[in-house]
PDB file of C-alpha atoms and ligand atoms in Angstrom:
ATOM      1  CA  UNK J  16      -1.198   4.562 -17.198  1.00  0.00           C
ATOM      2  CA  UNK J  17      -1.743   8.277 -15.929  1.00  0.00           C
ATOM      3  CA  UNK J  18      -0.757   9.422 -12.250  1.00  0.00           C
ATOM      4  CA  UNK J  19      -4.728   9.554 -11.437  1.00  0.00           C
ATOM      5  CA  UNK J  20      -5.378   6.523 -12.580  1.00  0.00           C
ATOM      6  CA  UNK J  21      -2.227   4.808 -10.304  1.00  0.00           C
ATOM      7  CA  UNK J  22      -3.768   7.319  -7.581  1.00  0.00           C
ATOM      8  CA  UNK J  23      -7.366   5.589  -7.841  1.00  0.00           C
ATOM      9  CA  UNK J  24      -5.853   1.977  -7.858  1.00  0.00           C
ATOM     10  CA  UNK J  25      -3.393   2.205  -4.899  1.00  0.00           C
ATOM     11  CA  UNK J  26      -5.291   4.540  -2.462  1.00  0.00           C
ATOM     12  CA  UNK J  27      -8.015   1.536  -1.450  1.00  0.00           C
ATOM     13  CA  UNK J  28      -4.417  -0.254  -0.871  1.00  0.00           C
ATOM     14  CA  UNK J  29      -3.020   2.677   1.204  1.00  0.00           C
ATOM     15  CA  UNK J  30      -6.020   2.058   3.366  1.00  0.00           C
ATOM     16  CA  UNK J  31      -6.139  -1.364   3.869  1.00  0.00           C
ATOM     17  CA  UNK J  32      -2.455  -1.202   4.865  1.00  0.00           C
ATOM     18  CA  UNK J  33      -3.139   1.235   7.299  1.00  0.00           C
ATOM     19  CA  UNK J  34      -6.256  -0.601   8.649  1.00  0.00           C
ATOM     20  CA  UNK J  35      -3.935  -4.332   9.113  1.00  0.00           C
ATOM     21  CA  UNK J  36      -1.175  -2.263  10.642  1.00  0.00           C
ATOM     22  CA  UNK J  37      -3.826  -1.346  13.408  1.00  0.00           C
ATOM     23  CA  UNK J  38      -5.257  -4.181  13.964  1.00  0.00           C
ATOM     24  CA  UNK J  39      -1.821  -6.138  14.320  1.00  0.00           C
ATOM     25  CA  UNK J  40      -0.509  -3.435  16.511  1.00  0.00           C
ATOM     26  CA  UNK J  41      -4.002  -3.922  18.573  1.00  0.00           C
ATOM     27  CA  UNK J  42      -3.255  -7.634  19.319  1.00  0.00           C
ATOM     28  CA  UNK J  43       0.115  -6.733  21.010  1.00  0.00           C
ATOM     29  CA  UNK J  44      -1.388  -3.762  22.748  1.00  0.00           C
ATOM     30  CA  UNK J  45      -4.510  -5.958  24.040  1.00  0.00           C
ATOM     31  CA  UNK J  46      -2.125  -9.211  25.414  1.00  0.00           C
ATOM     32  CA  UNK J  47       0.319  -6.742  26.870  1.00  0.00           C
ATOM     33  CA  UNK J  48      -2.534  -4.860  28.614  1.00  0.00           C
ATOM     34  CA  UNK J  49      -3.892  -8.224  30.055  1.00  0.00           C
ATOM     35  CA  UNK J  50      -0.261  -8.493  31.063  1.00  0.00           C
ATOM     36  CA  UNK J  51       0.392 -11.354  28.622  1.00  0.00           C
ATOM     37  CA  UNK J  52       3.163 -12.699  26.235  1.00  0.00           C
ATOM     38  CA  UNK J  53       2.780 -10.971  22.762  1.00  0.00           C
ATOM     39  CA  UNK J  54       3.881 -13.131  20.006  1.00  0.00           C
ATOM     40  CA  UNK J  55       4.162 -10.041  17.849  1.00  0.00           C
ATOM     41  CA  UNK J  56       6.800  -7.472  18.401  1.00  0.00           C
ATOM     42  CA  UNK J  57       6.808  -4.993  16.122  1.00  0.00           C
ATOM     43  CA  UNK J  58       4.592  -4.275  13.080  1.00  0.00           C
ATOM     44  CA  UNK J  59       5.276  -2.004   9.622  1.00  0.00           C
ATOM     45  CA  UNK J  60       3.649  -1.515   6.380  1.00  0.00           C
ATOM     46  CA  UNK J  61       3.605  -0.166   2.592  1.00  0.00           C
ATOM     47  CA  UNK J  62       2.203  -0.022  -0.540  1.00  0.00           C
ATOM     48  CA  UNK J  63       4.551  -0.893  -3.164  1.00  0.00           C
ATOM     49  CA  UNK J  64       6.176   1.853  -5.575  1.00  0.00           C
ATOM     50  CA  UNK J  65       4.450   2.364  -8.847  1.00  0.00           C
ATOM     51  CA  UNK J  66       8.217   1.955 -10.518  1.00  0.00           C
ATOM     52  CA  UNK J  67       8.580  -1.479  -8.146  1.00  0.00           C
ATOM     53  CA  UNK J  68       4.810  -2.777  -9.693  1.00  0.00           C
ATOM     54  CA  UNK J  69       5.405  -1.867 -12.957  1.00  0.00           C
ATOM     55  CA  UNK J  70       8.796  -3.726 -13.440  1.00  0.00           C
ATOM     56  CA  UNK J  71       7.380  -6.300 -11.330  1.00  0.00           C
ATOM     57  CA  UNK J  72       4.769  -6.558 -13.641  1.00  0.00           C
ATOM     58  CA  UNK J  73       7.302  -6.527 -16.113  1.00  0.00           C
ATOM     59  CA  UNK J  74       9.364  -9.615 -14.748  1.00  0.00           C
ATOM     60  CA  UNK J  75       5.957 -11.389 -14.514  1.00  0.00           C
ATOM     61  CA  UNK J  76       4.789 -10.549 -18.228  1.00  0.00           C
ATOM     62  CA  UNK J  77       1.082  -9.323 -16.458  1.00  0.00           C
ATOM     63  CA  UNK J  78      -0.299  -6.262 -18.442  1.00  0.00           C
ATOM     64  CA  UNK J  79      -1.074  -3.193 -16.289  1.00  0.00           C
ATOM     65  CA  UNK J  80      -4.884  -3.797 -16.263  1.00  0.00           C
ATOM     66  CA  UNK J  81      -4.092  -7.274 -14.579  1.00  0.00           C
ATOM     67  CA  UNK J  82      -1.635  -5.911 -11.923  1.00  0.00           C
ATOM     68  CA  UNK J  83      -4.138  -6.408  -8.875  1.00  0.00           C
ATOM     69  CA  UNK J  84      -4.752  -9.832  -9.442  1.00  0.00           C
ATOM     70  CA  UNK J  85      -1.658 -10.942 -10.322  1.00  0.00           C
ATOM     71  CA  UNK J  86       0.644  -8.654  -8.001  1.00  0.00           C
ATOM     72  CA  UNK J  87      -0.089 -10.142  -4.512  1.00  0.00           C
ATOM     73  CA  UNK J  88       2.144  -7.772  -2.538  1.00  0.00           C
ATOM     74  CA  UNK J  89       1.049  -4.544  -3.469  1.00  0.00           C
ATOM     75  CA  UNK J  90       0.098  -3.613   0.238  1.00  0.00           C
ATOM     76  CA  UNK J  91       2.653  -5.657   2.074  1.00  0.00           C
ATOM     77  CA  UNK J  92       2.596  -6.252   5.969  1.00  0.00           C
ATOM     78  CA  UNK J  93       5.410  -6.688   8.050  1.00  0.00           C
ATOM     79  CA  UNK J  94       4.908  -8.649  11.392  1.00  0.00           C
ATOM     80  CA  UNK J  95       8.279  -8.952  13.853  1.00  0.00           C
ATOM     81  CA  UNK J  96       8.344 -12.094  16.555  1.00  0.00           C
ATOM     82  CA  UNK J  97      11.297 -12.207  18.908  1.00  0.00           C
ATOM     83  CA  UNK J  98      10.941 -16.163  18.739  1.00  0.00           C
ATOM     84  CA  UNK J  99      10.375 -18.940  15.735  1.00  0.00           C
ATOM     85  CA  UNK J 100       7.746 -20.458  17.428  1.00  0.00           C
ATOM     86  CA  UNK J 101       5.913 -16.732  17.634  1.00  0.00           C
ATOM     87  CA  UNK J 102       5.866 -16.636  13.873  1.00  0.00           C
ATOM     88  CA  UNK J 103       3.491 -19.958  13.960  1.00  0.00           C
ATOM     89  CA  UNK J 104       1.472 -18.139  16.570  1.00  0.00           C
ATOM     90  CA  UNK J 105       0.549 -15.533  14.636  1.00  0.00           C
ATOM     91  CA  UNK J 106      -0.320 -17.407  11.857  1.00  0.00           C
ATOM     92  CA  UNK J 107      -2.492 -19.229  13.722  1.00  0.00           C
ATOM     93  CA  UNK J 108      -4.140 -15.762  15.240  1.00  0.00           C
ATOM     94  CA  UNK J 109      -4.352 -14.680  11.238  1.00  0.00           C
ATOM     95  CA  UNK J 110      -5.862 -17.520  10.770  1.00  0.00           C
ATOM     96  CA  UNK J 111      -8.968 -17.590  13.581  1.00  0.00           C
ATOM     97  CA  UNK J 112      -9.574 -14.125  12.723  1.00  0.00           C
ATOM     98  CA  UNK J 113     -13.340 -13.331  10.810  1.00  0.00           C
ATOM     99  CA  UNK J 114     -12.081  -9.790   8.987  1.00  0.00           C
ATOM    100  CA  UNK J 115      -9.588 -11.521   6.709  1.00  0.00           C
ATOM    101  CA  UNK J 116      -9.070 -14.341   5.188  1.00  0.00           C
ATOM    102  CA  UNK J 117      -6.105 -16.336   4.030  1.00  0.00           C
ATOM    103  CA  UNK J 118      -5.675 -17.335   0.274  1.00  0.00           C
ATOM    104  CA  UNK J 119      -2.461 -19.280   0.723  1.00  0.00           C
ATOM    105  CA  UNK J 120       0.656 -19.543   3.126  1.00  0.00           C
ATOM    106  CA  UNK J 121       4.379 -20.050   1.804  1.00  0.00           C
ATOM    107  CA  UNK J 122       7.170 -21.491   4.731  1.00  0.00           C
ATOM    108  CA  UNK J 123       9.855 -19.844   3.393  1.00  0.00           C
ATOM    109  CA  UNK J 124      11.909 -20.983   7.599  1.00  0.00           C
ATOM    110  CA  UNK J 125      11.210 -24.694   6.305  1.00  0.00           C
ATOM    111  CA  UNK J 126      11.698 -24.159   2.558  1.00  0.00           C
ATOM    112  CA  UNK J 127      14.420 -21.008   3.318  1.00  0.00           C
ATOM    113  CA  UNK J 128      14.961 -19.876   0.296  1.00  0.00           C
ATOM    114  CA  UNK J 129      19.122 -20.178  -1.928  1.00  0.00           C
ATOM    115  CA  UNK J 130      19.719 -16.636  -1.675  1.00  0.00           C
ATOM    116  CA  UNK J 131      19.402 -17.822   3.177  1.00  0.00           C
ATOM    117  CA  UNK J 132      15.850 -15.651   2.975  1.00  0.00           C
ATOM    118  CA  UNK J 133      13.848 -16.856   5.526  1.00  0.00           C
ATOM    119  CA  UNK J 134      10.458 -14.946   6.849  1.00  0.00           C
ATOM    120  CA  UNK J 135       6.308 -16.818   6.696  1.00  0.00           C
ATOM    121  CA  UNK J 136       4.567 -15.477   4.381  1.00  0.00           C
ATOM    122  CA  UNK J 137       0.812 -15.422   4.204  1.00  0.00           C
ATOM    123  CA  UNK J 138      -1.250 -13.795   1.254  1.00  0.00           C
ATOM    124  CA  UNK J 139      -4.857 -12.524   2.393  1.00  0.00           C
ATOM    125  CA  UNK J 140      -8.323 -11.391   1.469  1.00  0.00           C
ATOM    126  CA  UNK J 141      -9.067  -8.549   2.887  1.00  0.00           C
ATOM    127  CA  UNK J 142     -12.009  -6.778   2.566  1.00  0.00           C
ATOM    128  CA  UNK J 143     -12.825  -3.410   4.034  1.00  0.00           C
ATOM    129  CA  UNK J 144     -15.372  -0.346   3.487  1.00  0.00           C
ATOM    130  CA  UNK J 145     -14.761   2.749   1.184  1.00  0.00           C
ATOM    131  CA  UNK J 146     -16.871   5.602   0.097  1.00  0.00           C
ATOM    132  CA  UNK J 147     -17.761   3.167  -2.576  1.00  0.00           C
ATOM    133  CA  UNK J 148     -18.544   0.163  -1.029  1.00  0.00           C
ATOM    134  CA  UNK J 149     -17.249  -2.987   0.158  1.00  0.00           C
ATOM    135  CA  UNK J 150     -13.886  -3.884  -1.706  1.00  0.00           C
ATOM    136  CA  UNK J 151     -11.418  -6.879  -1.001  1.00  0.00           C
ATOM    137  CA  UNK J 152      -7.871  -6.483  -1.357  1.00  0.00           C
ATOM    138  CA  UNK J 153      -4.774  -9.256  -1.308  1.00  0.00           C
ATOM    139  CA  UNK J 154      -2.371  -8.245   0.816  1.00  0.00           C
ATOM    140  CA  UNK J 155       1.063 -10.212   1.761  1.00  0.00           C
ATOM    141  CA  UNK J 156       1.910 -10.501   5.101  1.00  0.00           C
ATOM    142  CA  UNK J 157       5.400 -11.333   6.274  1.00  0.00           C
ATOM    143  CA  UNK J 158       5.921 -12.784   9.784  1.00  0.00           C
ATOM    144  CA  UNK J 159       9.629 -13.037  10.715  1.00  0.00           C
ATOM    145  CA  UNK J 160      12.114 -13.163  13.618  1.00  0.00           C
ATOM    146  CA  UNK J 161      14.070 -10.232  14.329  1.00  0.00           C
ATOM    147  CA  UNK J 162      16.918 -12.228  13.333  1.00  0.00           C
ATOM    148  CA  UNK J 163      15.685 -12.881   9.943  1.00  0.00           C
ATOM    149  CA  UNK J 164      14.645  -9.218   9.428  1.00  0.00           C
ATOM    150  CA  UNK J 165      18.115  -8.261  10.030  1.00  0.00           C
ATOM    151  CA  UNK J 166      18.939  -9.862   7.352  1.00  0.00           C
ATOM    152  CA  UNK J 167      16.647  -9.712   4.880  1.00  0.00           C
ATOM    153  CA  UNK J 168      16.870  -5.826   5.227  1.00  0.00           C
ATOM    154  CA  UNK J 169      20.664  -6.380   4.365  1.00  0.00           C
ATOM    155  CA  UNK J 170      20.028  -8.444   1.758  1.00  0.00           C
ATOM    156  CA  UNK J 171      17.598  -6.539   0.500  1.00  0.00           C
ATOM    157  CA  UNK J 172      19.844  -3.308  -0.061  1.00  0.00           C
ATOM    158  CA  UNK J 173      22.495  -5.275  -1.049  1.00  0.00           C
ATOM    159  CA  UNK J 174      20.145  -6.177  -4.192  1.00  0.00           C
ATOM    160  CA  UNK J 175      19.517  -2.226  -4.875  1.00  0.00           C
ATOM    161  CA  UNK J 176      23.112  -1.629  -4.911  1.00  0.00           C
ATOM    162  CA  UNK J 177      24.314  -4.522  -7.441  1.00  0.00           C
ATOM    163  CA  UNK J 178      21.625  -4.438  -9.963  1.00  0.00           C
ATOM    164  CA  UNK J 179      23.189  -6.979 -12.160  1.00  0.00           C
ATOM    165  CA  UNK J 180      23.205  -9.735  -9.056  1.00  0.00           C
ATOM    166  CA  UNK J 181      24.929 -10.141  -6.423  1.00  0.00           C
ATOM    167  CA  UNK J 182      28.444 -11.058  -6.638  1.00  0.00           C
ATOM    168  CA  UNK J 183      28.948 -14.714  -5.992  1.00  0.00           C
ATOM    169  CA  UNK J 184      31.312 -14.755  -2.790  1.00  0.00           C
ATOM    170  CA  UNK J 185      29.228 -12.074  -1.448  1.00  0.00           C
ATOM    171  CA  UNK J 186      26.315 -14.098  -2.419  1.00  0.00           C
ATOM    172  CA  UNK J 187      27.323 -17.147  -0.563  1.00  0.00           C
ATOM    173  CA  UNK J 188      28.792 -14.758   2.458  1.00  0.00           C
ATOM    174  CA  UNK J 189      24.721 -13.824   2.533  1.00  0.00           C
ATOM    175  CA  UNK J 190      23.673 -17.407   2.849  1.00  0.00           C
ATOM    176  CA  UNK J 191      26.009 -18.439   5.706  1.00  0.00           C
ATOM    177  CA  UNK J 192      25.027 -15.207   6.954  1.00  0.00           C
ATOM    178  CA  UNK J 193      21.164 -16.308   7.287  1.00  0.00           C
ATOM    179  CA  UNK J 194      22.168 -19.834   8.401  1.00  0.00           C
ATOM    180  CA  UNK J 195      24.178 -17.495  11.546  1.00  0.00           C
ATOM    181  CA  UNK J 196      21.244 -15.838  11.842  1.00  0.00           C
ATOM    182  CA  UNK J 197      19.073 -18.746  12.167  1.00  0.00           C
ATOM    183  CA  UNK J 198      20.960 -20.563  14.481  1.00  0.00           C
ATOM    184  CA  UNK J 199      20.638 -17.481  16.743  1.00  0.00           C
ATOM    185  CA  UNK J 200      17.060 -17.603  16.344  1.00  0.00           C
ATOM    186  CA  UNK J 201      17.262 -21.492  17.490  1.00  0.00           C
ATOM    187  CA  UNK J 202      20.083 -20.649  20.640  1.00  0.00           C
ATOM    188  CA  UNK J 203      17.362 -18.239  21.394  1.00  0.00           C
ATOM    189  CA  UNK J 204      14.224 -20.529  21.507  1.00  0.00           C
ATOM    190  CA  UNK J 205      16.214 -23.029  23.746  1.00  0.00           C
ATOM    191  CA  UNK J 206      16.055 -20.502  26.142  1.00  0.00           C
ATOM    192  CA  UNK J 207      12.487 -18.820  24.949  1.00  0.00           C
ATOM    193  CA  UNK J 208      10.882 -20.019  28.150  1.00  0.00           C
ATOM    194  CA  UNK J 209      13.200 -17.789  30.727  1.00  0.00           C
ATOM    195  CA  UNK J 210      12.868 -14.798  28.538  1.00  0.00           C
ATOM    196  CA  UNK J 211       9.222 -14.771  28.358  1.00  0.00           C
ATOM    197  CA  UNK J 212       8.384 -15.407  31.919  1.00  0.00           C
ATOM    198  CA  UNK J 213      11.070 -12.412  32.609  1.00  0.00           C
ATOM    199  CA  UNK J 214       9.753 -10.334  30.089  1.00  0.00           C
ATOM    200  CA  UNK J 215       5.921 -10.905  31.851  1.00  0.00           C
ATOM    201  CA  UNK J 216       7.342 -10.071  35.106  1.00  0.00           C
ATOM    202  CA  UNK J 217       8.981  -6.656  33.630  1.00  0.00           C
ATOM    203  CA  UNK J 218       5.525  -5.814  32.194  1.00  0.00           C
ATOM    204  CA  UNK J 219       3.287  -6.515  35.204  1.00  0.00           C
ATOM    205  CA  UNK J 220       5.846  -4.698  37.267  1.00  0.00           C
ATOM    206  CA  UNK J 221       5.111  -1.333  35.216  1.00  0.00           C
ATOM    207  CA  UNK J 222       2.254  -1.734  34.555  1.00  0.00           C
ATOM    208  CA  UNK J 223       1.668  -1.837  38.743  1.00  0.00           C
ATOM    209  CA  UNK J 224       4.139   1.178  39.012  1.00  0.00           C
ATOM    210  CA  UNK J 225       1.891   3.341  36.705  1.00  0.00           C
ATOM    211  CA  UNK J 226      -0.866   2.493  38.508  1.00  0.00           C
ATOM    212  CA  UNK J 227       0.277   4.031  41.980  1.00  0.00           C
TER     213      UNK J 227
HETATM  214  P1  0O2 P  19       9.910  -5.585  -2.054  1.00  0.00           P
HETATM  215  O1  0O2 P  19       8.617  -4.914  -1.851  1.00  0.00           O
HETATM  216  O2  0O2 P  19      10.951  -4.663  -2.578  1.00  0.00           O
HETATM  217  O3  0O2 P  19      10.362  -6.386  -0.881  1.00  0.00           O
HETATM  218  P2  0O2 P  19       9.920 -13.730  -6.318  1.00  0.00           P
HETATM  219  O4  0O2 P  19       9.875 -12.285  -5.881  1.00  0.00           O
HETATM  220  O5  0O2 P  19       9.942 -13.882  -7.802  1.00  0.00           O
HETATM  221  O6  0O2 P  19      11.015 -14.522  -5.614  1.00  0.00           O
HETATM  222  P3  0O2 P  19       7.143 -13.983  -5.550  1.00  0.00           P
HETATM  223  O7  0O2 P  19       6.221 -15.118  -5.867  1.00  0.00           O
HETATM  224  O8  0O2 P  19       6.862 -12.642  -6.138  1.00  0.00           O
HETATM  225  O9  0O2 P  19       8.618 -14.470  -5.881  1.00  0.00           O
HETATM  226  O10 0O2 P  19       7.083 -13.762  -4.066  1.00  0.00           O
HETATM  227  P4  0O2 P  19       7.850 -14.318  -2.827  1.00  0.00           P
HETATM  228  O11 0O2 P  19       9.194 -14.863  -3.158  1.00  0.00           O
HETATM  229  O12 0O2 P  19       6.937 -15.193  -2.083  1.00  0.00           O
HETATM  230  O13 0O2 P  19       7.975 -12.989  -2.025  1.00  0.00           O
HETATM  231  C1  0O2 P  19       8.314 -11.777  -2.563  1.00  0.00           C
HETATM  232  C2  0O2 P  19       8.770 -10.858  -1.458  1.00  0.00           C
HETATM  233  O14 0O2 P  19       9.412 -11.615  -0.415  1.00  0.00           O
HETATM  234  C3  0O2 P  19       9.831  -9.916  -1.955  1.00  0.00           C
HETATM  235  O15 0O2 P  19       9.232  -8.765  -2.446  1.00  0.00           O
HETATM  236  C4  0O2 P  19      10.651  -9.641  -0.711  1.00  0.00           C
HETATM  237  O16 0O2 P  19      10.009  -8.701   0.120  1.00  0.00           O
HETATM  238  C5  0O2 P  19      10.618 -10.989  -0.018  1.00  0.00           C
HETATM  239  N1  0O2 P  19      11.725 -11.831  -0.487  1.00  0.00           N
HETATM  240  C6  0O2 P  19      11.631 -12.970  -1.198  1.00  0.00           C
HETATM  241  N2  0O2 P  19      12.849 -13.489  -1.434  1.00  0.00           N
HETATM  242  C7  0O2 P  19      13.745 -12.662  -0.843  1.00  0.00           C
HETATM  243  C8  0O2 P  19      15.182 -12.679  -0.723  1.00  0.00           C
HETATM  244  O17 0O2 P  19      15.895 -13.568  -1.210  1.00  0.00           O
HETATM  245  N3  0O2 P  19      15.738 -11.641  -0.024  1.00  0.00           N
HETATM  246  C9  0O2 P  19      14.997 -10.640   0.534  1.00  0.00           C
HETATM  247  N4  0O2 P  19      15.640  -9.677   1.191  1.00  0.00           N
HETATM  248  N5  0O2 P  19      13.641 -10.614   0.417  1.00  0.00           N
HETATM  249  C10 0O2 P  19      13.030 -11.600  -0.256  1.00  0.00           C
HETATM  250  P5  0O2 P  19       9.848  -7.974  -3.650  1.00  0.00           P
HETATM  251  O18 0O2 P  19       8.998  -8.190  -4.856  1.00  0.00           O
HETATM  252  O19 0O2 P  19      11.297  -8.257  -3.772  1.00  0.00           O
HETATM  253  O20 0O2 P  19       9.587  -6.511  -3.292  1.00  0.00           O
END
């Protein structure tokens, strides 16, 4: 496949990316204003890499012509919580929302995966308007702690750098590493209720300070 014709596939992507980034971003921005808990802390985005989709498609055995249906993360979303419970929040947010709708869910916290990967992950109909028309997209969404993105960002490079697999002691270093990680996650909850009443007080105090 040419350049253009990658160009004319991903750029509705691009823009539905672009679109759920805002509208994630807007739901923190519109509780915080209301000076309210936000269950979302942080929020990123891409499309994949034509080199990533092709040897996806690849590992998958799907021809290029059937890379949008069978490639569910080609625009991927990215959706930080400080708190476990905060990940089920936004799900259920995702999931009252008219503009998008979801296809199917994987709990990768419950069912964490070998490798200690944990993060929610959500795959959605989206559909949105172009110059042409009305198009739906799938998108993936990933809803994680901050603990777990720690990791998985780790991880992640960590895969880049040993492209024949991970060595095994470093392999298994990883998974204790996630269960560390996810027991700060659950020291954290056990406390979730202090920080978020502090963090509510911080927030109405500035927003009162701007104000004068
Ligand atoms: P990217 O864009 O480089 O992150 P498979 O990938 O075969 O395990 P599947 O069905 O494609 O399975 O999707 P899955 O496992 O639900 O989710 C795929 C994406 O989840 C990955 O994208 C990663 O972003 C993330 N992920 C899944 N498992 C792990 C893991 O063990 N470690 C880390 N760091 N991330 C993981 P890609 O395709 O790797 O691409």
């Amino acid at each position: 496949m040419e350049l253009r014709e990658w160009k004319t596939i991903l750029t509705p992507y691009e823009f539905a990316v672009e679109e759920l980034k805002v509208k994630f971003k807007n739901i923190r921005k519109e509780l915080k204003a209301n000076g309210e808990y936000s269950p979302i802390e942080f929020v990123t985005g891409r499309v994949k890499k034509i080199s990533s989709i092709i040897s996806k498609a690849e590992k998958l055995g799907v021809s290029l012509d059937e890379v949008e249906e069978k490639i569910e993360d080609i625009a991927g979303i990215r959706i930080m919580c400080q708190f476990v419970e905060d990940i089920y929040t936004v799900v259920s947010l995702i999931k009252s929302r008219e503009d998008m709708k979801i296809v199917y869910e994987k709990d990768y916290i419950k069912n964490y995966k070998a490798s200690g990967y944990r993060s929610y992950h959500v795959i959605l109909e989206y559909p949105f308007q172009t110059a042409k028309g009305l198009k739906t997209v799938i998108a993936e969404v990933q809803i994680r702690t901050l603990a777990m993105n720690f990791w998985a960002t780790i991880e992640h490079s960590l895969k880049y750098k040993y492209d024949q697999g991970v060595p095994k002691d470093l392999a298994s270093r990883l998974s204790r590493a996630g269960d560390a990680a996810f027991l700060l996650d659950q020291e954290m909850s056990e406390i979730r209720d202090i920080i978020v009443r502090a963090q509510v007080m911080f927030e109405m105090k500035s927003i009162a300070i701007k104000d004068i």
